[in-house]
Short mmCIF file of C-alpha atoms in Angstrom, two decimals:
data_model
loop_
_atom_site.label_atom_id
_atom_site.label_comp_id
_atom_site.label_asym_id
_atom_site.label_seq_id
_atom_site.Cartn_x
_atom_site.Cartn_y
_atom_site.Cartn_z
CA MET A 44 18.26 -31.99 -45.33
CA LYS A 45 15.45 -33.80 -43.60
CA SER A 46 16.26 -37.00 -45.43
CA LEU A 47 19.93 -36.67 -44.43
CA ILE A 48 18.96 -36.37 -40.81
CA SER A 49 16.59 -39.42 -41.12
CA LEU A 50 19.35 -41.45 -42.74
CA ALA A 51 21.82 -40.53 -39.97
CA PHE A 52 19.20 -41.43 -37.32
CA LEU A 53 18.49 -44.79 -39.05
CA SER A 54 22.24 -45.52 -39.24
CA ALA A 55 22.71 -44.73 -35.54
CA LEU A 56 19.70 -46.87 -34.65
CA THR A 57 21.08 -49.83 -36.63
CA VAL A 58 24.48 -49.60 -35.04
CA SER A 59 22.83 -49.43 -31.58
CA ALA A 60 20.72 -52.48 -32.33
CA ILE A 61 23.76 -54.47 -33.57
CA ALA A 62 25.74 -53.48 -30.50
CA ALA A 63 22.93 -54.42 -28.16
CA GLY A 64 22.64 -57.88 -29.73
CA ALA A 65 26.42 -58.45 -29.42
CA GLN A 66 27.46 -60.83 -26.70
CA ALA A 67 29.51 -59.31 -23.90
CA ALA A 68 32.56 -61.17 -22.67
CA GLU A 69 32.30 -62.73 -19.27
CA ASN A 70 35.02 -63.19 -16.75
CA ARG A 71 35.06 -66.76 -15.49
CA CYS A 72 37.43 -68.24 -12.94
CA GLY A 73 37.81 -71.87 -12.00
CA TYR A 74 39.73 -75.04 -12.71
CA ILE A 75 41.20 -75.21 -16.20
CA GLU A 76 41.35 -78.89 -16.94
CA ASN A 77 43.27 -80.84 -19.61
CA PRO A 78 42.94 -84.40 -18.36
CA THR A 79 43.83 -86.16 -21.65
CA PRO A 80 45.09 -85.01 -25.05
CA GLY A 81 42.77 -82.59 -26.73
CA ASN A 82 40.20 -82.37 -23.88
CA TRP A 83 39.86 -79.00 -22.26
CA TRP A 84 37.30 -77.63 -19.79
CA LEU A 85 36.85 -74.67 -17.51
CA THR A 86 34.93 -75.54 -14.37
CA ASP A 87 33.58 -72.63 -12.41
CA ALA A 88 30.79 -72.18 -9.86
CA ASP A 89 28.20 -72.23 -12.69
CA ALA A 90 29.12 -75.15 -14.97
CA SER A 91 31.80 -77.19 -16.60
CA TRP A 92 32.39 -75.25 -19.79
CA THR A 93 33.70 -77.32 -22.70
CA ILE A 94 36.60 -75.61 -24.51
CA GLY A 95 37.48 -78.46 -26.85
CA THR A 96 37.35 -82.21 -27.07
CA GLN A 97 39.71 -84.83 -28.54
CA GLY A 98 39.06 -85.44 -32.18
CA SER A 99 37.20 -82.25 -32.70
CA ASP A 100 38.48 -79.56 -35.09
CA SER A 101 36.32 -77.07 -33.25
CA TYR A 102 38.16 -74.96 -30.63
CA PRO A 103 37.10 -71.46 -29.80
CA ASP A 104 38.67 -68.42 -31.25
CA GLY A 105 41.47 -67.31 -28.95
CA PHE A 106 42.36 -70.85 -27.78
CA ASP A 107 45.96 -69.97 -28.70
CA LEU A 108 45.92 -67.59 -25.64
CA VAL A 109 45.87 -70.72 -23.36
CA PRO A 110 49.55 -71.39 -22.52
CA ASP A 111 51.11 -74.62 -21.31
CA ILE A 112 49.41 -74.78 -17.95
CA SER A 113 51.97 -77.22 -16.62
CA ALA A 114 54.55 -74.40 -16.61
CA GLY A 115 52.60 -72.62 -13.76
CA ASP A 116 50.97 -73.72 -10.57
CA TYR A 117 49.61 -77.09 -11.75
CA ARG A 118 48.53 -80.59 -10.61
CA ALA A 119 49.41 -83.49 -12.81
CA THR A 120 46.79 -86.25 -12.76
CA ASN A 121 47.64 -88.33 -15.82
CA GLY A 122 51.25 -88.20 -16.97
CA ASN A 123 51.65 -84.77 -18.64
CA TYR A 124 48.03 -83.95 -18.20
CA GLY A 125 46.13 -82.31 -15.26
CA TYR A 126 44.62 -79.10 -14.08
CA ALA A 127 45.35 -75.57 -12.85
CA CYS A 128 43.39 -72.52 -11.78
CA ALA A 129 42.70 -69.65 -14.13
CA CYS A 130 40.60 -66.64 -14.97
CA MET A 131 39.41 -66.14 -18.50
CA SER A 132 37.55 -63.47 -20.40
CA VAL A 133 35.24 -65.54 -22.60
CA ASP A 134 32.00 -65.71 -24.61
CA VAL A 135 29.86 -68.73 -23.77
CA ASP A 136 26.94 -70.60 -25.21
CA THR A 137 24.93 -71.28 -22.02
CA ALA A 138 22.59 -73.79 -23.64
CA ASP A 139 25.53 -76.00 -24.70
CA GLU A 140 27.85 -75.07 -21.76
CA ARG A 141 30.58 -74.31 -24.22
CA ILE A 142 33.14 -71.51 -24.47
CA THR A 143 32.84 -70.01 -27.88
CA ALA A 144 35.63 -67.34 -27.78
CA ILE A 145 38.63 -66.58 -25.46
CA TYR A 146 39.82 -62.94 -25.10
CA SER A 147 42.27 -63.35 -22.23
CA PHE A 148 43.73 -66.03 -19.98
CA LYS A 149 45.50 -65.66 -16.65
CA GLN A 150 46.68 -68.64 -14.67
CA ILE A 151 46.41 -67.97 -10.94
CA PRO A 152 47.54 -69.88 -7.84
CA LEU A 153 45.94 -73.29 -7.57
CA SER A 154 45.14 -72.49 -3.93
CA ARG A 155 42.56 -69.92 -5.05
CA CYS A 156 40.48 -72.63 -6.65
CA GLU A 157 41.14 -75.20 -3.92
CA ASN A 158 39.93 -72.75 -1.29
CA ASP A 159 36.73 -71.84 -3.10
CA PRO A 160 33.85 -73.81 -1.65
CA ALA A 161 31.82 -73.36 -4.79
CA LEU A 162 34.30 -75.46 -6.86
CA ALA A 163 34.65 -79.20 -6.82
CA THR A 164 38.26 -80.42 -7.15
CA PRO A 165 38.81 -82.25 -10.50
CA GLN A 166 39.32 -86.04 -10.40
#
């Protein structure tokens, strides 16, 4: 019985350690930028987070949740390319300023980003 309790305790401890090491999703809001084909960033008050770059096969899990941003409140800057304002639930790599996973995406009025003094308007 004692070894069964010890095994249960060790199992619970292992699960807790794994959960503590897991990265928690962050809610980040700012300009979602797609200035040219294949290039995507989210620029918030903290950084310009790379989502994907042209020629790279590496886009984060959940990138398919990002819709056609030109269908919403959007500013065209280069033909069919431009920027919008959005909130995303994401995992990030702070060292590389890269979004590594996307869990949700919500496009919001462009005025919300434009009126935020912490955000620089994309070029």
